Amino acid sequence: MRKCHRSTRSQAGHRPCRIMHYSFTPFAAAIIFSSCLLLWTHHTPTVSGFMPTNRPRAIAIHPSASHSPSQQYASNGLEERHTNGNSVINKRSRYRKRHQLRQKQQWRSNNYLSSQHSRLTSSRRNNNNEEVDEVQEWLLQSTFLILGEDLTLDLVKGGIDTEFTSPGQRNEDSNQTEIRLPSYFSTKNDFVLNSESVMRAWCRWISRSSSINNGGIVQLSLDDDVHKALLCPAINVAKIVDAILNRVLVIGDNEQGALGKEGDEKGNAMDAVEWETKIVELANVAIYIDARANAKNSDEAVSRAEGWLHFLKERLGDEMNSSSQCVNESVLRLYEESYRGVITACIRSRERRYLGRAMELLEDLSAPKKTPHIGSHDMRLHPTTKTYNQVLYGLANCEPCEGNAKHAEKILEEMIASCSCMGASNTCMPDSNTFRQVITAWTKSGSNVAATNARRILDQMISDFPTLDPDESSFNAIIHAYLKLGKTDEALALFDLMSSLHESGRIETQPDVYSVNLMLKAMTKQPPYLSLEEMEKVEECLENLDCPDKQSYNIVLDAWSKSQLRDAATRAELLLQSMEQRCRHDPKVTPDSYSFTSTINAIERSWHHNARGSWAEKLFNWMKELHSEGVVEEPTAPVHNALLNTLVCSDESGAIERAEILFSEMQAANLTNTRSFNTMLKGYAMMERKRADGRIVFFSRPRKAEQLLDQMEFSHFYEGTTTSISPDKYSYTTVISAYGRSNSRRKAAKAFEILHRMIDSYVEGNKAAKPGTFAFNAVLNSCAHTRHSEERLEGFTILCSTLILLKEWARPDHTTYGTFLQGCSRLLPTDEARKWRVVETVFNKCVVEGLCGQTVVKNLKDVASPELYDALVGRYRTDDGLDIPLDWRRNVAEQ
């Protein structure tokens, strides 16, 4: 093989064959073409059951192919080259004999075949771009020899559709007589078999490239002169395969029985039955290509696949309803695989409309049909287990819902009912995958009875089908469904059943790591909190595991951090240290950010510890040391946020200043998010100081809090989606609370202003800033704690305005009315008549809404006169206090 120069000088004994931008001798072209197809088709596995496993013949390229395909074929089809003179014929015969001898010797060269096989294997294993490009080039060269160069390039570029108007439908306007057997092939039978090899090679390529190159997009360098790289989408691969199959149909059907009259080089002939079988096989390959390559274009994928199925129905329709010998049992089996291929195309779309179409095809396949008599029994066209399972997979994964789960269970019942009818010839016996898909359909449905029905299906499988072993995924799906419903006892019982089945000899039911992790979650979610004995039992289970992973440790660490036990932080740190020591020889248990975050959270919840901030900082520095050694990952934003929250909540001296330094470092490293800002806002809103006399004084820094809020609003409204910082309702409420706890002047007005900023932010599109009841209660609290006498009137006005505005955005609670009464007590003069009218009106409204709790009654006693208090609640007084009617406090949630 060498570069093709512009010189037309011929070589001795042969003329150059121009294919793409390379020049090949006929012998070299034969070697490349035959090796490519033989190796690729030999390693092409059966896909979805409708690709036969028999190895096709290698293509024998004749020396008559001495000119380029563009010179031999017209763009509308193949045009055989005509020559005159017996001398030319004798010369071709000599060339043919020499070529066949050389090809036979080359095929016997084990070194060449092994080198080509290792090259393809290396390409498959290492995804080497250079090797992949060579495979693409070989496939194109093979397609050139069958379709011609011009037509193939047009199909690759997507410029035209196939030479037929639709799959299997011949174009009446095209001149069918011009499409003849290419001179590369000795017989039509040889052309059909080698065309099949090319189709299967494309099928194998698209099955690989779909998972590697994002939907089967391949890049081909087609013109070295202009250095253009064309993108060949998977859809064009489908058109190429359709064009090859249509070409086979034209040449094969051009003369009735032609393939049965002539044989290949060894004298093998293809009779009518074999021809019809071959048509169904090739149509199944085309259907698979459509289903696989057009996954991103569901409409075209299903349309093309159904087109081929319609073609098979029309071609085999007469034979299916007669006693024609052209339809045997193998043809019916392949015909069922055609249905399965179209169903696969529908299921891969993951759309409900095509899911319905897949179920219609299943019903059509299940409907009684007239079939010919073969031997002593009738052939039946019916769906097999694989086809049923494909539909069940769609019901479980295409927009799962309760209706899909019911349909899946109905199909399972039909399969079980057909077992007794078909006897030994049953091909739709449910297998473990069948039950797994039905169980998955229920567990993904979101129904309240999903876990119960899934467990019923599992019990049915275990009791009625003892030869089938449910795998771990079926158990895991049901256990996960139980945990979502909070049914931890049922989840643990199912795990025990799983373990007992495995011990009894059912190998497939062995719990995996995910099963064990679900069991640990079930053990750690016992409400309300686990005792020390229960946590020690969980930790013992973790130590006894053969192959735990980091998720196993993280579950136990999270349980320790939420246990509220006195020694929880110490035990969590010891477990983390054990995890770090084990990861030295087992990378699967390497601590991650979640591991350190859970441990720091456990430290933050250790209220009895006097130096929580220093303890958390020590752990944080240890993580950075491990990262410098290459053991663990770099501390992420969640780890920084956990440390920041611990410093903010710590009562150590200077903790808030260290938190500010950490926050500045996070901003410099671009690690801050909304949670980081909210944590700092909490620190500014809930500060405390210990006096010399031992008393703790609480205060806040509202101005610093408002400055952080300004930064958050700037990031949200000016940086948009490029930032992870956006103020939410917690941010605004915390700033309002900071003003409420401060001694600032006009704090009620400033809190009311922040509330309006919150409302404006929500109106402008920040959905996370929707005002809630807590924000309005914080403004009421700011009004109620107004200390300066000259601000009381303003405070009372804002107090009433906030209560009126609250009813437009949220619902009041018992704290709302209690805080309002407290504000009336502090802001209005004692002897003012309107004060009593306001108090009576608000209290009656509180009673009507069922929000009259202990807080409301207490504040009512402080604000109302003795006469008014007796008039409102005097009749409910008892010797032990006040017996509030149940109807008055029906909506109160206070403890």
mmCIF file of C-alpha atoms in Angstrom, residues 116-128 131 208:
data_model
loop_
_atom_site.group_PDB
_atom_site.id
_atom_site.type_symbol
_atom_site.label_atom_id
_atom_site.label_comp_id
_atom_site.label_asym_id
_atom_site.label_seq_id
_atom_site.Cartn_x
_atom_site.Cartn_y
_atom_site.Cartn_z
ATOM 1 C CA GLN A 116 -4.566 -7.986 12.690
ATOM 2 C CA HIS A 117 -6.499 -9.601 15.540
ATOM 3 C CA SER A 118 -4.181 -8.096 18.155
ATOM 4 C CA ARG A 119 -4.583 -4.698 16.502
ATOM 5 C CA LEU A 120 -8.359 -4.879 16.723
ATOM 6 C CA THR A 121 -8.197 -6.186 20.285
ATOM 7 C CA SER A 122 -5.847 -3.381 21.285
ATOM 8 C CA SER A 123 -8.225 -0.882 19.720
ATOM 9 C CA ARG A 124 -11.141 -2.340 21.637
ATOM 10 C CA ARG A 125 -9.268 -2.450 24.932
ATOM 11 C CA ASN A 126 -7.286 0.796 24.817
ATOM 12 C CA ASN A 127 -9.583 2.895 22.634
ATOM 13 C CA ASN A 128 -6.585 3.954 20.563
ATOM 14 C CA GLU A 131 -6.412 2.050 15.416
ATOM 15 C CA ARG A 208 -18.882 -0.186 20.197
#
